[in-house]
mmCIF file of C-alpha atoms in Angstrom:
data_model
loop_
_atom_site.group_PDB
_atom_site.id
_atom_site.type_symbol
_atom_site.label_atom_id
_atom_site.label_comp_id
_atom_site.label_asym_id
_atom_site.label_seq_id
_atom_site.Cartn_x
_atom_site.Cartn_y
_atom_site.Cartn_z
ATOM 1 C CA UNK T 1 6.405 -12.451 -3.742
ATOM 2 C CA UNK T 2 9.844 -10.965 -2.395
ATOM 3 C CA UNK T 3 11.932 -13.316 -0.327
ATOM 4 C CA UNK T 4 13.491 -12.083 3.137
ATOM 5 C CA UNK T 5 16.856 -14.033 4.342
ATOM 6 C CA UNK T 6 17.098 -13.199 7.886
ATOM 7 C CA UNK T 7 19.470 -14.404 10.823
ATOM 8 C CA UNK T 8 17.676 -15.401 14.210
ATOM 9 C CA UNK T 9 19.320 -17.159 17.180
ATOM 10 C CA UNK T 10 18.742 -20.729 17.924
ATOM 11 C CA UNK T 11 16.072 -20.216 20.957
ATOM 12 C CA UNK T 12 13.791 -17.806 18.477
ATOM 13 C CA UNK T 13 14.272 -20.554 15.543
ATOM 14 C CA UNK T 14 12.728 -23.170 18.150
ATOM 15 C CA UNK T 15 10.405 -20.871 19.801
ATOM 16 C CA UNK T 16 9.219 -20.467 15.484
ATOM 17 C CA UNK T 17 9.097 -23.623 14.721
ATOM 18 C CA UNK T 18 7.145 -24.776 17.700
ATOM 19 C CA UNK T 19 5.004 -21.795 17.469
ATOM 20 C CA UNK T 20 3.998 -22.554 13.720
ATOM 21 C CA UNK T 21 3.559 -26.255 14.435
ATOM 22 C CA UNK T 22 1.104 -25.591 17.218
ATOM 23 C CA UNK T 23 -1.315 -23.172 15.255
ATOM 24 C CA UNK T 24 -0.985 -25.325 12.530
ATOM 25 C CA UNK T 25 0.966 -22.396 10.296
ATOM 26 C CA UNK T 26 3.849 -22.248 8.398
ATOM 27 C CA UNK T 27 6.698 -20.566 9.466
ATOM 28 C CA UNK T 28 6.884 -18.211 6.416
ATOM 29 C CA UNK T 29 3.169 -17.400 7.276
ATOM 30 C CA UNK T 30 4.022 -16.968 10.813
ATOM 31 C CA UNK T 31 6.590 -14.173 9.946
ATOM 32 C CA UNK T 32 4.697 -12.224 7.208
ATOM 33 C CA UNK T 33 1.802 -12.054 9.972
ATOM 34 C CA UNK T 34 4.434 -10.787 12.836
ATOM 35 C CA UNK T 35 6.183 -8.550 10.514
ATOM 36 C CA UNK T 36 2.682 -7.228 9.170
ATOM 37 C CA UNK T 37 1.399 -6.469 12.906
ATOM 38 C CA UNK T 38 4.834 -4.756 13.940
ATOM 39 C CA UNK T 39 4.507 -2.688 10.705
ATOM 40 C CA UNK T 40 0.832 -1.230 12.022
ATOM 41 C CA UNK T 41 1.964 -0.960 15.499
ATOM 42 C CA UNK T 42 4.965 1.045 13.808
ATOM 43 C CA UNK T 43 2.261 3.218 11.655
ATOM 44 C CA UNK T 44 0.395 3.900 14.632
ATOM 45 C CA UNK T 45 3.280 4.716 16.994
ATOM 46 C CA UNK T 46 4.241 7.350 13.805
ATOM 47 C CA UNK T 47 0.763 8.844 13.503
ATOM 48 C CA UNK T 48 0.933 9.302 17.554
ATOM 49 C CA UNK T 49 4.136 11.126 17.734
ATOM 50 C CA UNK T 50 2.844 13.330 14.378
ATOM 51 C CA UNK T 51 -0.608 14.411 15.938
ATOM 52 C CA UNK T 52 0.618 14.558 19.642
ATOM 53 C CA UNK T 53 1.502 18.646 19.570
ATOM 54 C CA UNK T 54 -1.823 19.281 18.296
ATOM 55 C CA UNK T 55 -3.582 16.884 20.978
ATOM 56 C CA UNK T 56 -1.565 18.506 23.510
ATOM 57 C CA UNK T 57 -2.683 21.735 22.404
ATOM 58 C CA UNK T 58 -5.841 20.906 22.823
ATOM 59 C CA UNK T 59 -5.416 19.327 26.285
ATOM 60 C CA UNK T 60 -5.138 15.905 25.129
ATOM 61 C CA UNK T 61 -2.480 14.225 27.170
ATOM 62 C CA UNK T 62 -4.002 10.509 27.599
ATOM 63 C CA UNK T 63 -5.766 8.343 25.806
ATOM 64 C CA UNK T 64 -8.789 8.895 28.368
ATOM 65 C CA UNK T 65 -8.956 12.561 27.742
ATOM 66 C CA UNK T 66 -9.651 11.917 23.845
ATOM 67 C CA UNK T 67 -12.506 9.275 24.878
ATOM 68 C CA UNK T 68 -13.948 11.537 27.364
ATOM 69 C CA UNK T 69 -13.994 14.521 24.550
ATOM 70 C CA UNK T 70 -15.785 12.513 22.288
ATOM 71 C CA UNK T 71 -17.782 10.467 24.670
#
């Protein structure tokens, strides 16, 4: 396993450590979770931005009009 060094303010460090103590999970665990999740929300925001001109095209401008296409 790789090992991270990052710097974080004294609020977040707190805000961590309580965090971790109250759901009973390590801090390190805490972090690979967040960082996982903000790495799929990144993935997802990139797939959006690739396939939006070809949802567009196909008068796809909300979420709604995909569901109601293949509803």
């Amino acid at each position: 396993m790789a090992t991270l060094t990052i710097r974080i303010d004294q609020k977040l460090a707190a805000e961590l450590r309580d965090m971790a103590a109250r759901t009973g999970t390590g801090k390190s665990a805490f972090v690979r979770e967040a960082v996982r999740r903000q790495l799929a929300i990144a993935r997802l925001e990139e797939l959006r931005r690739r396939v939006a001109p070809f949802a567009e095209a196909q008068g796809w401008l909300t979420d709604e009009d995909v569901f109601d296409e293949v509803s």
